[in-house]
Amino acid sequence: MSMIQIGEQLDNLLKWEVGTAEKMLELPPNSELGDFAFPCFVLAKSLRKAPQQIATELSAQFQNQTIEAVAEGAYVNFRLDRGAYAAKLLLQAEGHTASPNGETVVIDMSSPNIAKPFGVGHLRSTVIGAALYRMYKEAGYKTISVNHLGDWGTQFGKQITAYKRWGNEERLNASPIRESLALYVRFHEETDQDPTLEIEARDWFRRLEQSDEEALRLWRYFVDVSMKEFDRMYERLCVSFDKVLGESFYNDKMTAVVEELQQQGLLEESEGAQVVRLENQDMPPCLILKSDGTTIYPTRDLATAIYRHDVLKADKLLYVVGAEQTLHFRQVFAVLQKMGRAWADQCQHIPFGLMKFEGKKMSTRKGKVVFLEEVLDEAVSRATAIIEQKNPQLQNKADIAEAVGIGAIIFGDLKNNRIGEINFSIEEAVQFEGETGPYVQYTHARACSVLRKANQIENKQELDQAVGTYTWDEASWELLKRLGDYEIELNRGLQRQEPSVIARYALDIAKLFNRFYHYNKVLSAEAADKQIRLKLTQLTAMRLNWALTLLGIRSPQEI
Ligand code: ARG
């Protein structure tokens, strides 16, 4: 918050647009020099003055009761009044309460395909989407999460064919995804020998599209058993959805879109299919109707977007989907634009990169897959082993190991910039040291344990006094300063739509707290210092819990 204050005044002095100077503020090499530094080199040319002179002038003009400005070479260093800052932060610190901002954000997330394994892309979409969902909510938006299930398409013809030939209800109920995958793989193996299988599959899909009773019954059954398995995963990942509206939901909403495109003269024939040309936007045409007249993925997304805008009243439409679908979304948004939907520029694809597990890709072809459930189980069993060794007396061991193991997977994903590729090592992710979820959780539990042991009811008056006299050593001061940044970090995370900003913030706080705790006695400190240090410990626990909650990670009081 002090950064904003400094930035605003500099903008004012330099007659700059609001927000410019704040972005230029740097952290001095150590906090003895100051808490923020403003470099004046860049101004030399436009102001025709030496940077040193500019620094001197700016520092003289700068005025703030609790922030001191000192010229140091070509920099203006800003030093916060530690006592005043501490008083503000420690005495008024309470939880964040967002005021509603009136905008509705619809977030498309997870969206796995029925009868197929829950892929790693779906895992990332779930975890990133859910974090963004909570961040928007925290900032006062009305948020609606939608699971856009892949529950329609020609693959269901294949699935029904395979099930009719080789399927078995008992096996499918017991392990829906494995059995579906086995059927899928077998179908592809056997079509090489027996091409009539393809014809049969096409026929089943045709029957499905015509609402044939048996086809529908089998389809619904596949959807139900798959969902049961997905839901088990969602529960472990602590994720739920406001709406589960699969692709099939739009079956009766696409004719209107196709007709509108036709009336607007946007449809053109290309090799028997109907497309919208997009060469003006430097893109290949967007396919709307296949040559046999059936609609496809982009057509569904057009109907979906219109539904989200018109019915769900979305102001922002976000799609958390892997980077490989970038072209698809650019095309869909461009077609919406051509249809005169000005709100198309509020549609946004939020892409992310590939993730591999110990170098292994999750791929469904030939059935070579790493199952998400196995990944989660492995993380939990590793967490169990570590806890068993570190703290064998712990109560609720199984539940806490679940929180730590799952937290490790979520954090291991979210600490990275979403767009990069990740090579995930489960072993590394569950360590209690290093940049991991368990490290943050453990630090949180450590802070909680200090507070438990102190067993002290806060005395406002004593704290007031102590703030005035406390000598702010570097470790306490750095921790305090960072604790005050959480709202800035939330805004920054939303601006970039990056949960990693929150994960990094949590890591910073955890590191700073551990350093603070290393250099300072807390429980055995004398009364006034103890007041301050317990308050810092309490704020640490609060902020870590805040950050972990935003990321979708539980923060047990004891580990
Ligand atoms: N089911 C799709 C897939 O697995 C992802 C759907 C993403 N959302 C959307 N509105 N297209 O590739």
Coordinates of C-alpha atoms and ligand atoms in Angstrom, one line a residue:
M1 CA 0.0 0.0 0.0
S2 CA 2.9 2.3 0.7
M3 CA 4.1 1.6 -2.9
I4 CA 0.9 3.0 -4.2
Q5 CA 1.2 6.1 -2.1
I6 CA 4.8 6.7 -3.3
G7 CA 3.9 6.1 -6.9
E8 CA 1.0 8.4 -6.8
Q9 CA 3.0 11.3 -5.5
L10 CA 5.8 10.8 -8.0
D11 CA 3.3 10.7 -10.8
N12 CA 1.9 13.9 -9.5
L13 CA 5.3 15.6 -9.3
L14 CA 6.3 14.4 -12.8
K15 CA 2.9 15.0 -14.3
W16 CA 2.7 11.4 -15.3
E17 CA -0.3 9.2 -15.9
V18 CA -1.4 7.5 -12.6
G19 CA 0.2 4.2 -12.1
T20 CA 3.4 4.9 -14.1
A21 CA 5.9 5.5 -11.3
E22 CA 4.7 2.7 -9.1
K23 CA 5.7 0.2 -11.8
M24 CA 9.2 1.6 -11.8
L25 CA 9.8 1.3 -8.1
E26 CA 12.6 -1.2 -7.2
L27 CA 13.7 -2.9 -4.0
P28 CA 17.1 -1.5 -2.8
P29 CA 19.8 -4.2 -2.3
N30 CA 19.2 -4.1 1.4
S31 CA 16.6 -2.5 3.5
E32 CA 19.1 -0.4 5.5
L33 CA 19.2 1.8 2.3
G34 CA 15.5 2.1 2.2
D35 CA 12.3 0.1 1.4
F36 CA 11.8 1.3 -2.1
A37 CA 14.0 2.9 -4.7
F38 CA 13.1 5.1 -7.7
P39 CA 15.7 5.2 -10.5
C40 CA 16.1 8.5 -12.2
F41 CA 18.4 7.5 -15.2
V42 CA 15.4 7.2 -17.5
L43 CA 14.3 10.7 -16.8
A44 CA 17.6 12.4 -17.7
K45 CA 16.9 12.6 -21.4
S46 CA 13.4 14.1 -21.3
L47 CA 14.2 16.5 -18.4
R48 CA 17.6 17.4 -19.8
K49 CA 19.2 17.1 -16.4
A50 CA 21.7 14.8 -14.7
P51 CA 20.0 11.9 -12.9
Q52 CA 21.6 12.8 -9.7
Q53 CA 20.1 16.3 -9.8
I54 CA 16.7 14.9 -10.6
A55 CA 17.0 12.6 -7.6
T56 CA 17.9 15.5 -5.4
E57 CA 15.0 17.6 -6.6
L58 CA 12.5 14.9 -6.3
S59 CA 13.5 13.9 -2.8
A60 CA 13.2 17.6 -1.8
Q61 CA 9.7 17.9 -3.2
F62 CA 8.4 14.6 -1.9
Q63 CA 6.3 15.0 1.2
N64 CA 4.8 12.4 3.4
Q65 CA 4.5 12.2 7.2
T66 CA 5.5 8.5 7.4
I67 CA 7.7 8.1 4.3
E68 CA 11.1 9.7 4.1
A69 CA 12.7 10.3 0.7
V70 CA 16.5 10.5 0.4
A71 CA 18.6 11.0 -2.8
E72 CA 21.4 8.5 -3.1
G73 CA 23.3 9.0 -6.4
A74 CA 20.8 8.5 -9.3
Y75 CA 18.2 7.0 -7.0
V76 CA 15.6 8.4 -4.6
N77 CA 15.4 5.9 -1.7
F78 CA 12.2 5.8 0.3
R79 CA 12.2 4.7 3.9
L80 CA 9.0 3.9 5.7
D81 CA 8.6 5.0 9.3
R82 CA 8.7 1.6 10.8
G83 CA 6.8 2.4 13.9
A84 CA 4.0 4.1 12.1
Y85 CA 3.8 1.4 9.5
A86 CA 3.8 -1.3 12.2
A87 CA 1.1 0.5 14.1
K88 CA -1.1 0.6 11.0
L89 CA -0.6 -3.0 10.1
L90 CA -0.5 -4.7 13.5
L91 CA -3.2 -2.7 15.2
Q92 CA -5.8 -2.7 12.4
A93 CA -5.0 -5.9 10.6
E94 CA -8.1 -7.9 10.1
G95 CA -9.3 -10.2 7.4
H96 CA -9.9 -9.0 3.9
T97 CA -13.5 -8.0 3.0
A98 CA -14.1 -7.3 -0.6
S99 CA -16.9 -5.0 -1.6
P100 CA -18.9 -6.3 -4.5
N101 CA -17.9 -4.7 -7.8
G102 CA -21.0 -5.8 -9.7
E103 CA -19.3 -7.7 -12.5
T104 CA -20.0 -11.3 -13.3
V105 CA -17.2 -13.6 -14.3
V106 CA -18.0 -17.0 -15.8
I107 CA -15.1 -19.4 -15.7
D108 CA -14.9 -22.4 -17.9
M109 CA -12.7 -24.9 -16.1
S110 CA -11.8 -28.6 -15.8
S111 CA -14.1 -29.8 -18.6
P112 CA -13.0 -33.4 -19.0
N113 CA -14.4 -35.8 -21.5
I114 CA -16.8 -38.6 -20.5
A115 CA -15.5 -42.1 -20.8
K116 CA -12.0 -40.9 -21.1
P117 CA -9.3 -40.5 -18.4
F118 CA -9.2 -37.3 -16.6
G119 CA -6.1 -35.9 -18.3
V120 CA -3.3 -33.8 -16.9
G121 CA -4.6 -30.9 -18.9
H122 CA -7.9 -31.3 -17.1
L123 CA -6.1 -31.4 -13.8
R124 CA -4.3 -28.1 -14.6
S125 CA -7.5 -26.5 -15.8
T126 CA -9.3 -27.6 -12.6
V127 CA -6.6 -26.3 -10.3
I128 CA -5.8 -23.1 -12.1
G129 CA -9.5 -22.4 -12.8
A130 CA -10.5 -23.0 -9.2
A131 CA -7.7 -20.7 -7.9
L132 CA -8.7 -17.9 -10.3
Y133 CA -12.3 -18.4 -9.3
R134 CA -11.5 -17.8 -5.6
M135 CA -9.3 -14.9 -6.5
Y136 CA -12.0 -13.1 -8.4
K137 CA -14.5 -13.9 -5.7
E138 CA -12.1 -12.5 -3.1
A139 CA -11.8 -9.3 -5.2
G140 CA -15.6 -8.8 -5.1
Y141 CA -16.7 -10.3 -8.4
K142 CA -19.7 -12.5 -8.8
T143 CA -18.2 -15.7 -10.0
I144 CA -19.8 -18.7 -11.8
S145 CA -17.7 -21.8 -12.5
V146 CA -18.8 -24.0 -15.3
N147 CA -17.7 -27.6 -16.0
H148 CA -18.1 -27.9 -19.8
L149 CA -18.0 -31.7 -19.9
G150 CA -17.1 -33.3 -23.2
D151 CA -20.3 -35.4 -23.2
W152 CA -21.3 -35.5 -26.8
G153 CA -19.7 -36.5 -30.1
T154 CA -19.0 -39.4 -32.4
Q155 CA -16.9 -41.2 -29.8
F156 CA -20.1 -42.2 -28.0
G157 CA -21.0 -44.3 -31.1
K158 CA -17.7 -46.1 -30.6
Q159 CA -18.2 -46.4 -26.9
I160 CA -21.6 -48.0 -27.3
T161 CA -20.5 -50.3 -30.0
A162 CA -17.5 -51.5 -27.9
Y163 CA -19.7 -51.9 -24.8
K164 CA -22.3 -53.9 -26.7
R165 CA -19.7 -56.2 -28.1
W166 CA -17.2 -56.7 -25.2
G167 CA -18.5 -54.7 -22.3
N168 CA -19.5 -55.8 -18.9
E169 CA -21.6 -53.8 -16.5
E170 CA -19.9 -55.1 -13.4
R171 CA -16.5 -54.1 -14.6
L172 CA -17.7 -50.7 -15.8
N173 CA -19.3 -49.9 -12.5
A174 CA -16.3 -50.9 -10.5
S175 CA -13.8 -48.9 -12.5
P176 CA -15.6 -46.7 -15.1
I177 CA -12.6 -44.9 -16.6
R178 CA -10.3 -47.9 -16.8
E179 CA -13.0 -50.0 -18.4
S180 CA -14.1 -47.3 -20.8
L181 CA -10.5 -46.8 -21.8
A182 CA -9.9 -50.5 -22.3
L183 CA -13.1 -50.6 -24.5
Y184 CA -11.9 -47.6 -26.5
V185 CA -8.4 -49.1 -27.0
R186 CA -9.9 -52.4 -28.0
F187 CA -12.3 -50.7 -30.5
H188 CA -9.3 -49.1 -32.3
E189 CA -7.4 -52.3 -32.3
E190 CA -10.2 -54.3 -33.8
T191 CA -11.3 -51.8 -36.4
D192 CA -8.1 -52.6 -38.2
Q193 CA -9.3 -56.1 -38.7
D194 CA -13.0 -55.4 -38.9
P195 CA -14.0 -52.1 -40.7
T196 CA -17.7 -52.8 -40.1
L197 CA -17.1 -51.6 -36.5
E198 CA -16.8 -48.1 -37.8
I199 CA -20.1 -48.3 -39.6
E200 CA -21.8 -49.7 -36.5
A201 CA -20.3 -46.9 -34.4
R202 CA -21.6 -44.3 -36.8
D203 CA -25.0 -45.8 -36.7
W204 CA -25.1 -45.8 -33.0
F205 CA -24.1 -42.1 -32.9
R206 CA -26.8 -41.3 -35.5
R207 CA -29.3 -43.1 -33.2
L208 CA -28.1 -41.1 -30.3
E209 CA -28.6 -37.8 -32.2
Q210 CA -32.1 -38.9 -33.0
S211 CA -32.8 -39.6 -29.3
D212 CA -33.1 -43.4 -29.8
E213 CA -34.1 -44.8 -26.4
E214 CA -31.5 -47.4 -26.0
A215 CA -28.7 -45.2 -27.3
L216 CA -29.7 -42.5 -24.9
R217 CA -29.9 -44.9 -22.0
L218 CA -26.4 -46.2 -22.6
W219 CA -25.1 -42.7 -23.1
R220 CA -26.6 -41.5 -19.8
Y221 CA -25.1 -44.6 -18.1
F222 CA -21.6 -43.7 -19.4
V223 CA -22.0 -40.1 -18.3
D224 CA -23.2 -41.2 -14.8
V225 CA -20.4 -43.7 -14.1
S226 CA -17.7 -41.3 -15.4
M227 CA -19.1 -38.4 -13.3
K228 CA -19.1 -40.6 -10.2
E229 CA -15.4 -41.1 -10.7
F230 CA -14.6 -37.5 -11.6
D231 CA -16.6 -36.3 -8.5
R232 CA -14.4 -38.4 -6.3
M233 CA -11.4 -36.5 -7.7
Y234 CA -13.1 -33.1 -7.4
E235 CA -13.8 -33.9 -3.8
R236 CA -10.2 -34.7 -3.1
L237 CA -9.1 -31.5 -4.9
C238 CA -11.6 -29.5 -2.9
V239 CA -13.3 -28.2 -6.1
S240 CA -16.9 -27.8 -6.9
F241 CA -18.8 -26.2 -9.7
D242 CA -21.7 -23.8 -9.8
K243 CA -22.8 -25.3 -13.1
V244 CA -22.2 -28.6 -14.8
L245 CA -23.3 -28.0 -18.4
G246 CA -21.8 -30.4 -20.8
E247 CA -21.6 -30.0 -24.6
S248 CA -24.8 -32.0 -24.9
F249 CA -26.6 -29.1 -23.1
Y250 CA -26.2 -27.1 -26.3
N251 CA -27.7 -29.7 -28.7
D252 CA -30.9 -27.7 -29.0
K253 CA -29.2 -24.3 -29.0
M254 CA -27.1 -24.6 -32.2
T255 CA -29.7 -24.4 -34.9
A256 CA -30.4 -20.8 -33.9
V257 CA -26.7 -20.0 -34.2
V258 CA -26.4 -21.7 -37.6
E259 CA -29.5 -19.8 -38.8
E260 CA -28.2 -16.5 -37.6
L261 CA -24.8 -17.1 -39.3
Q262 CA -26.8 -17.9 -42.5
Q263 CA -29.0 -14.8 -42.3
Q264 CA -25.9 -12.7 -41.8
G265 CA -24.4 -14.2 -44.9
L266 CA -21.4 -15.4 -42.9
L267 CA -21.5 -19.1 -43.9
E268 CA -19.7 -20.2 -47.0
E269 CA -19.3 -23.6 -48.5
S270 CA -15.9 -25.2 -48.5
E271 CA -15.4 -28.8 -49.7
G272 CA -19.0 -29.6 -48.8
A273 CA -18.7 -28.2 -45.3
Q274 CA -20.0 -24.8 -44.1
V275 CA -17.4 -22.4 -42.7
V276 CA -16.9 -18.8 -41.6
R277 CA -14.0 -17.3 -43.4
L278 CA -11.4 -15.5 -41.3
E279 CA -8.6 -14.7 -43.6
N280 CA -8.9 -11.0 -42.8
Q281 CA -7.9 -12.0 -39.3
D282 CA -5.1 -14.2 -40.6
M283 CA -6.8 -17.4 -39.5
P284 CA -8.0 -20.5 -41.2
P285 CA -11.8 -20.7 -41.6
C286 CA -13.9 -21.7 -38.6
L287 CA -15.7 -25.0 -39.4
I288 CA -19.4 -24.7 -38.5
L289 CA -21.2 -27.7 -40.2
K290 CA -19.5 -30.8 -41.4
S291 CA -20.3 -32.1 -44.9
D292 CA -22.9 -34.5 -43.4
G293 CA -24.6 -31.5 -41.7
T294 CA -23.6 -32.2 -38.2
T295 CA -22.3 -29.5 -35.9
I296 CA -18.9 -29.6 -34.2
Y297 CA -16.8 -28.3 -31.3
P298 CA -16.6 -24.6 -32.5
T299 CA -20.4 -24.5 -33.2
R300 CA -21.0 -25.7 -29.6
D301 CA -18.6 -23.0 -28.3
L302 CA -20.5 -20.3 -30.1
A303 CA -23.8 -21.4 -28.6
T304 CA -22.1 -21.8 -25.2
A305 CA -20.7 -18.3 -25.2
I306 CA -24.0 -16.8 -26.2
Y307 CA -25.7 -18.7 -23.5
R308 CA -23.2 -17.5 -20.9
H309 CA -23.6 -13.9 -21.9
D310 CA -27.3 -13.9 -22.4
V311 CA -28.6 -16.2 -19.8
L312 CA -25.8 -16.3 -17.1
K313 CA -25.3 -12.6 -17.6
A314 CA -21.6 -12.9 -17.9
D315 CA -19.5 -9.6 -18.2
K316 CA -16.3 -11.6 -18.5
L317 CA -16.1 -15.0 -20.1
L318 CA -12.9 -16.9 -19.2
Y319 CA -11.8 -20.2 -20.6
V320 CA -9.1 -22.0 -18.7
V321 CA -7.9 -24.5 -21.4
G322 CA -4.5 -25.8 -22.6
A323 CA -2.4 -23.6 -24.9
E324 CA -3.0 -26.2 -27.7
Q325 CA -6.5 -24.8 -28.2
T326 CA -5.4 -21.2 -28.7
L327 CA -6.4 -21.1 -32.4
H328 CA -9.8 -22.7 -31.6
F329 CA -10.7 -19.9 -29.2
R330 CA -9.3 -17.1 -31.4
Q331 CA -11.6 -18.4 -34.2
V332 CA -14.6 -18.7 -32.0
F333 CA -14.2 -15.2 -30.6
A334 CA -13.6 -13.8 -34.1
V335 CA -16.8 -15.4 -35.3
L336 CA -18.7 -13.9 -32.4
Q337 CA -17.3 -10.5 -33.3
K338 CA -18.5 -10.9 -36.9
M339 CA -21.9 -11.8 -35.6
G340 CA -22.0 -8.4 -34.0
R341 CA -21.5 -9.5 -30.5
A342 CA -19.4 -6.6 -29.2
W343 CA -19.0 -8.4 -25.9
A344 CA -16.7 -10.9 -27.7
D345 CA -13.8 -8.8 -26.6
Q346 CA -14.7 -9.8 -23.0
C347 CA -14.1 -13.4 -23.9
Q348 CA -10.7 -14.6 -23.0
H349 CA -8.7 -17.8 -23.4
I350 CA -6.5 -18.4 -20.4
P351 CA -3.9 -20.9 -21.7
F352 CA -1.5 -23.1 -19.8
G353 CA 1.4 -25.3 -20.8
L354 CA 2.0 -29.0 -20.7
M355 CA 2.8 -30.9 -17.5
K356 CA 4.6 -34.2 -17.4
F357 CA 5.0 -36.6 -14.5
E358 CA 8.6 -37.6 -14.1
G359 CA 9.1 -37.1 -17.8
K360 CA 6.0 -39.2 -18.7
K361 CA 3.2 -37.7 -20.7
M362 CA -0.4 -38.6 -19.9
S363 CA -1.7 -39.9 -23.2
T364 CA -4.8 -41.9 -24.0
R365 CA -3.6 -43.4 -27.3
K366 CA -2.9 -47.1 -26.9
G367 CA -4.1 -46.7 -23.3
K368 CA -0.7 -45.5 -22.0
V369 CA -1.8 -43.2 -19.2
V370 CA -0.8 -42.0 -15.8
F371 CA -4.1 -41.9 -13.9
L372 CA -4.7 -38.8 -11.8
E373 CA -5.9 -41.0 -9.0
E374 CA -2.6 -42.8 -8.9
V375 CA -0.8 -39.5 -8.8
L376 CA -2.8 -38.3 -5.9
D377 CA -2.4 -41.6 -4.1
E378 CA 1.3 -41.6 -4.5
A379 CA 1.6 -38.1 -3.2
V380 CA -0.5 -39.0 -0.2
S381 CA 1.5 -42.1 0.6
R382 CA 4.7 -40.2 0.4
A383 CA 3.3 -37.5 2.7
T384 CA 2.2 -40.3 5.1
A385 CA 5.7 -41.7 5.2
I386 CA 7.3 -38.3 5.9
I387 CA 4.7 -37.4 8.6
E388 CA 5.2 -40.9 10.2
Q389 CA 8.9 -40.1 10.5
K390 CA 8.6 -36.4 11.6
N391 CA 5.7 -36.6 13.9
P392 CA 4.6 -40.1 14.7
Q393 CA 2.3 -38.9 17.6
L394 CA 0.2 -36.7 15.3
Q395 CA -3.6 -37.2 15.6
N396 CA -5.7 -37.6 12.5
K397 CA -2.6 -38.7 10.6
A398 CA -4.5 -40.0 7.6
D399 CA -6.5 -36.8 7.1
I400 CA -3.5 -34.6 7.5
A401 CA -1.5 -36.7 5.1
E402 CA -4.3 -36.3 2.5
A403 CA -4.2 -32.5 3.0
V404 CA -0.5 -32.5 2.6
G405 CA -0.2 -34.9 -0.3
I406 CA -3.0 -33.2 -2.3
G407 CA -1.7 -29.8 -1.3
A408 CA 1.7 -30.7 -2.7
I409 CA 0.3 -31.6 -6.1
I410 CA -1.8 -28.4 -6.3
F411 CA 1.0 -26.1 -5.1
G412 CA 3.5 -27.9 -7.3
D413 CA 1.4 -26.8 -10.2
L414 CA 0.4 -23.4 -9.1
K415 CA 3.8 -22.1 -8.1
N416 CA 4.8 -22.0 -11.8
N417 CA 3.8 -19.4 -14.4
R418 CA 0.9 -21.2 -15.9
I419 CA 2.1 -20.9 -19.5
G420 CA 5.4 -22.7 -19.1
E421 CA 5.9 -26.5 -19.3
I422 CA 6.3 -28.3 -16.1
N423 CA 8.1 -31.5 -15.4
F424 CA 6.5 -32.6 -12.2
S425 CA 8.4 -34.7 -9.7
I426 CA 6.0 -36.0 -7.0
E427 CA 9.0 -36.8 -4.8
E428 CA 10.2 -33.2 -4.9
A429 CA 6.7 -31.7 -4.5
V430 CA 6.0 -33.5 -1.2
Q431 CA 9.2 -32.4 0.5
F432 CA 8.9 -30.2 3.6
E433 CA 11.8 -28.1 2.5
G434 CA 12.2 -26.1 -0.7
E435 CA 9.5 -24.3 -2.6
T436 CA 6.7 -26.7 -1.9
G437 CA 3.2 -26.8 -0.6
P438 CA 4.1 -28.8 2.4
Y439 CA 6.8 -26.2 3.3
V440 CA 4.1 -23.5 3.4
Q441 CA 1.6 -25.7 5.3
Y442 CA 4.3 -26.7 7.7
T443 CA 5.3 -23.1 8.4
H444 CA 1.6 -22.3 8.9
A445 CA 1.3 -25.1 11.4
R446 CA 4.5 -23.9 13.1
A447 CA 3.1 -20.5 13.6
C448 CA -0.1 -22.0 14.9
S449 CA 1.8 -24.1 17.4
V450 CA 3.7 -21.0 18.7
L451 CA 0.3 -19.2 19.2
R452 CA -1.1 -22.3 20.9
K453 CA 1.8 -22.5 23.3
A454 CA 1.6 -18.8 24.1
N455 CA -2.0 -19.2 25.0
Q456 CA -2.3 -15.5 25.6
I457 CA -5.2 -13.3 25.1
E458 CA -4.3 -10.2 23.2
N459 CA -4.1 -7.0 25.2
K460 CA -4.8 -4.1 22.9
Q461 CA -3.3 -1.6 25.2
E462 CA -0.1 -3.4 25.8
L463 CA 0.3 -4.0 22.1
D464 CA -0.3 -0.3 21.4
Q465 CA 2.5 0.6 23.7
A466 CA 4.9 -2.1 22.5
V467 CA 4.5 -0.9 18.9
G468 CA 5.9 2.5 19.9
T469 CA 9.0 1.1 21.5
Y470 CA 9.9 -2.0 19.5
T471 CA 13.3 -2.0 17.7
W472 CA 12.7 -3.2 14.2
D473 CA 15.4 -5.6 13.4
E474 CA 15.7 -6.5 9.7
A475 CA 14.1 -9.9 10.0
S476 CA 11.0 -8.6 11.8
W477 CA 10.7 -5.6 9.6
E478 CA 11.0 -7.6 6.3
L479 CA 8.3 -9.9 7.5
L480 CA 6.0 -7.1 8.6
K481 CA 6.4 -5.3 5.4
R482 CA 5.6 -8.3 3.2
L483 CA 2.6 -9.2 5.4
G484 CA 1.1 -5.9 4.3
D485 CA 1.3 -6.7 0.6
Y486 CA -1.5 -9.2 0.3
E487 CA -4.1 -6.9 -1.4
I488 CA -1.5 -5.7 -3.9
E489 CA -0.6 -9.3 -4.6
L490 CA -4.2 -10.3 -5.1
N491 CA -4.6 -7.4 -7.6
R492 CA -1.4 -8.3 -9.4
G493 CA -2.5 -12.0 -9.6
L494 CA -5.8 -11.0 -11.1
Q495 CA -4.2 -8.5 -13.5
R496 CA -2.0 -11.3 -14.9
Q497 CA -4.6 -14.0 -14.2
E498 CA -1.8 -15.9 -12.4
P499 CA -2.4 -18.0 -9.3
S500 CA 1.4 -18.3 -9.1
V501 CA 1.5 -14.7 -7.8
I502 CA -0.3 -15.9 -4.7
A503 CA 1.8 -19.1 -4.4
R504 CA 5.0 -17.0 -4.6
Y505 CA 3.6 -14.6 -2.0
A506 CA 2.9 -17.5 0.4
L507 CA 6.5 -18.8 -0.2
D508 CA 7.9 -15.4 0.6
I509 CA 5.9 -15.1 3.8
A510 CA 6.9 -18.6 4.9
K511 CA 10.6 -17.9 4.3
L512 CA 10.5 -14.5 6.0
F513 CA 8.7 -16.0 9.0
N514 CA 11.2 -18.8 9.4
R515 CA 14.0 -16.3 9.2
F516 CA 12.3 -14.1 11.7
Y517 CA 11.7 -17.0 14.0
H518 CA 15.3 -18.1 13.7
Y519 CA 16.7 -14.7 14.8
N520 CA 14.1 -13.7 17.4
K521 CA 12.9 -15.3 20.6
V522 CA 9.2 -15.3 20.7
L523 CA 7.8 -17.3 23.6
S524 CA 10.7 -16.4 25.9
A525 CA 11.0 -12.8 24.8
E526 CA 10.3 -10.1 27.4
A527 CA 6.8 -8.9 27.6
A528 CA 6.7 -6.0 25.2
D529 CA 8.7 -7.7 22.5
K530 CA 6.6 -10.8 23.0
Q531 CA 3.5 -8.9 22.2
I532 CA 4.8 -7.7 18.9
R533 CA 6.3 -11.0 17.9
L534 CA 3.2 -12.9 18.7
K535 CA 1.2 -10.5 16.7
L536 CA 3.6 -11.0 13.8
T537 CA 3.2 -14.8 14.2
Q538 CA -0.6 -14.5 14.2
L539 CA -0.6 -12.3 11.1
T540 CA 1.7 -14.9 9.4
A541 CA -0.7 -17.7 10.2
M542 CA -3.6 -15.6 8.9
R543 CA -1.9 -14.6 5.6
L544 CA -0.6 -18.1 4.9
N545 CA -4.1 -19.5 5.5
W546 CA -5.5 -16.8 3.3
A547 CA -3.1 -17.7 0.4
L548 CA -3.4 -21.4 0.8
T549 CA -7.2 -21.1 0.8
L550 CA -7.2 -19.1 -2.4
L551 CA -5.1 -21.8 -4.0
G552 CA -7.4 -24.5 -2.8
I553 CA -5.1 -26.1 -0.3
R554 CA -6.0 -27.0 3.3
S555 CA -3.9 -25.5 6.1
P556 CA -4.0 -27.9 9.1
Q557 CA -3.1 -26.4 12.5
E558 CA -0.8 -29.3 13.2
I559 CA 1.4 -31.4 11.0
Ligands
ARG1 N1 -13.4 -31.1 -23.3 C1 -12.4 -30.3 -23.9 C2 -11.1 -31.1 -24.0 O1 -10.9 -32.0 -23.2 C3 -12.1 -29.0 -23.2 C4 -13.3 -28.1 -23.3 C5 -12.9 -26.7 -23.0 N2 -13.9 -25.7 -22.9 C6 -14.6 -25.3 -24.0 N3 -15.6 -24.4 -23.8 N4 -14.2 -25.6 -25.2 O2 -10.3 -30.8 -24.9

